[in-house]
Coordinates of C-alpha atoms in Angstrom, one line a residue:
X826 CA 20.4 25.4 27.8
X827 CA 18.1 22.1 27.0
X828 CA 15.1 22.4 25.5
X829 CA 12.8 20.0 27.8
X830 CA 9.7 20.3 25.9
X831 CA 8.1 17.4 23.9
X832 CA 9.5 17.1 20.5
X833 CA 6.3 17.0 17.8
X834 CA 7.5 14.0 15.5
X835 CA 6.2 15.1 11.9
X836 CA 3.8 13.2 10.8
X837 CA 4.4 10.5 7.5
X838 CA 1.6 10.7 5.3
X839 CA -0.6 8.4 4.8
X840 CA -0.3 5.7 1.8
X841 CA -3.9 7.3 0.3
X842 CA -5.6 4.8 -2.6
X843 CA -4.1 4.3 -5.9
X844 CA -4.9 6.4 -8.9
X845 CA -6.2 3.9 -11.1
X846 CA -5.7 0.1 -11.3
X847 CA -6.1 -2.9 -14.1
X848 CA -8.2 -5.8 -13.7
X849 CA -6.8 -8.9 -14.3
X850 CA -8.8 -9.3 -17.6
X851 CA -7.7 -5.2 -18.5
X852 CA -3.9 -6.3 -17.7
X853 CA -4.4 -9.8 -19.9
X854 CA -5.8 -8.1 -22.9
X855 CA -3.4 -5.1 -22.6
X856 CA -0.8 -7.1 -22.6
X857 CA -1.9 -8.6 -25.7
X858 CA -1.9 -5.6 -27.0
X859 CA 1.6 -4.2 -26.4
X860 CA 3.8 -7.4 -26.3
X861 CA 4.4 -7.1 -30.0
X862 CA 6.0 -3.3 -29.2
X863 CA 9.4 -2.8 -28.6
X864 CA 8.5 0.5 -26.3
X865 CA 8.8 -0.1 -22.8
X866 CA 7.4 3.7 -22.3
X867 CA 3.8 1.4 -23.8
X868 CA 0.8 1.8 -21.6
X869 CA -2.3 3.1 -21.2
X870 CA -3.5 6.4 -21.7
X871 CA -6.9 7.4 -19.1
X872 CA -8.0 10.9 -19.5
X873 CA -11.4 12.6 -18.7
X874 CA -13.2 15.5 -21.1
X875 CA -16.4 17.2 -21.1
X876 CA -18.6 16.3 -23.0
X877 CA -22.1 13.5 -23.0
X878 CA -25.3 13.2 -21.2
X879 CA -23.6 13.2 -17.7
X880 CA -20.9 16.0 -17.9
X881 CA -18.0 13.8 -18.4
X882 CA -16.7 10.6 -20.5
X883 CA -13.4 8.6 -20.5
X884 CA -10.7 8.3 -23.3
X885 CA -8.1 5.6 -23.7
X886 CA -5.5 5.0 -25.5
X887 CA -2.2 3.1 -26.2
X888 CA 0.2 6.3 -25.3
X889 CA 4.2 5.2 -25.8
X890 CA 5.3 9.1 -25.9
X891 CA 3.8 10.0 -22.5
X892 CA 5.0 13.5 -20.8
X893 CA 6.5 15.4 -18.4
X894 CA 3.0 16.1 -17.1
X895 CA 1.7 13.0 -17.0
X896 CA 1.5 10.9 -13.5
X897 CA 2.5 7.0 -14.6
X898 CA 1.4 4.2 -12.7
X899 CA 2.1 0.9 -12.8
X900 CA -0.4 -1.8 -12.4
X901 CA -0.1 -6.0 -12.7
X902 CA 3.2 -4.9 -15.0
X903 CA 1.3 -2.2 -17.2
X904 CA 2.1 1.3 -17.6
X905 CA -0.9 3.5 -17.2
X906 CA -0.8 7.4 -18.0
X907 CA -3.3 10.1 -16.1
X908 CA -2.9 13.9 -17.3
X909 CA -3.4 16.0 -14.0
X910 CA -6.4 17.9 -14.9
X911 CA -8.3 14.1 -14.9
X912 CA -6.9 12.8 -11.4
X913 CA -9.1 14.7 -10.2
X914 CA -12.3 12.3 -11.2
X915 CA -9.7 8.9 -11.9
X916 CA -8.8 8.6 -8.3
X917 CA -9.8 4.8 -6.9
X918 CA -10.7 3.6 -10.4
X919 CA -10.5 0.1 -11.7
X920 CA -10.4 -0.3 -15.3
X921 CA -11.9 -3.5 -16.1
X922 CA -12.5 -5.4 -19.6
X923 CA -15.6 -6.7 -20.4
X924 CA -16.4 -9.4 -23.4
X925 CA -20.3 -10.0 -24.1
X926 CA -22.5 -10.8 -26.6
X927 CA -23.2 -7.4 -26.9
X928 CA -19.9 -6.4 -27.4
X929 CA -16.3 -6.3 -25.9
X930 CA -13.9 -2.9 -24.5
X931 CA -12.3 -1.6 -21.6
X932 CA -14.7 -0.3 -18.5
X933 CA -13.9 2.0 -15.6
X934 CA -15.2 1.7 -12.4
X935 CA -15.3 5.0 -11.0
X936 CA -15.9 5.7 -7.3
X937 CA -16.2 9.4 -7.8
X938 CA -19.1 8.6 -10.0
X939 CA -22.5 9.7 -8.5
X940 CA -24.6 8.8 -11.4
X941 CA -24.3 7.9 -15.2
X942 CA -26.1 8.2 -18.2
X943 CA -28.8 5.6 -19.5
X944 CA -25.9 4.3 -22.2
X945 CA -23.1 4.4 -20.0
X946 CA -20.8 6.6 -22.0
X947 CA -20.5 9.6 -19.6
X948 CA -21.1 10.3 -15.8
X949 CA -21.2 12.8 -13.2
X950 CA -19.1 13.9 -9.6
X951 CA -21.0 15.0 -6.8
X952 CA -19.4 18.3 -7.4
X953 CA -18.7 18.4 -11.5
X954 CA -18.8 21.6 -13.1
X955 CA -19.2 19.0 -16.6
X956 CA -22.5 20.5 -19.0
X957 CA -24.4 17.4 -20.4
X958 CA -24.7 16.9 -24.0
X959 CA -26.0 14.8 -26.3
X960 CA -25.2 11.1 -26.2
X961 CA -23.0 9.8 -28.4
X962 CA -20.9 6.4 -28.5

């Protein structure tokens, strides 16, 4: 017998925002940093910890053993690693580089961020469960 009612279609999924993405001036001055390497596992390393005034600060680092775990993304030809515990409070970022008079280093620009301490080393979600600290650079 034919089934004559309508066939539901399932549904493709959106394409939701990117995890995290590089400036051009992040991208230039990583790529400064890792063309001497041989490693083409290089990248970045973004992570998120407890811990200053707001509840949360950012880590970075030059990672070339990422693993299993981690989620890679690639942006303007860089590798960037995310543990899965900090997606969570990464999702939408930009990571920019800044150079100033009062100093130069890598920046995120956090959409998940509802407010930030006075120095700008930690910040806060609108639902965080981070405790504030002291502020420390």
């Amino acid at each position: 017998m034919l089934n004559t009612e309508p066939q539901v279609s399932p549904q493709i999924p959106q394409q939701s925002e990117p995890l995290v993405v590089l400036s051009e001036a992040a991208a230039s001055k990583l790529q400064e940093l890792v063309t001497a390497e041989q490693n083409p596992d290089l990248g970045l390393r973004v992570y998120v910890y407890s811990g200053g005034c707001s509840g949360f600060r950012y880590g970075m680092m030059l990672e070339d053993q990422p693993s299993n775990e981690d989620i890679r993304v690639q942006s303007r030809g860089i590798n960037v690693y995310v543990d899965p515990q900090s997606t969570q409070y990464l999702t939408g970022s930009e990571i920019d580089y800044l150079d100033t008079l009062m100093g130069a280093g890598f920046t995120v620009n956090n959409p998940n961020a509802v407010s930030a301490c006075g120095c700008g080393s930690s910040f806060k979600t609108a639902d965080s469960a981070g405790s504030p600290g002291a502020c420390h650079h």
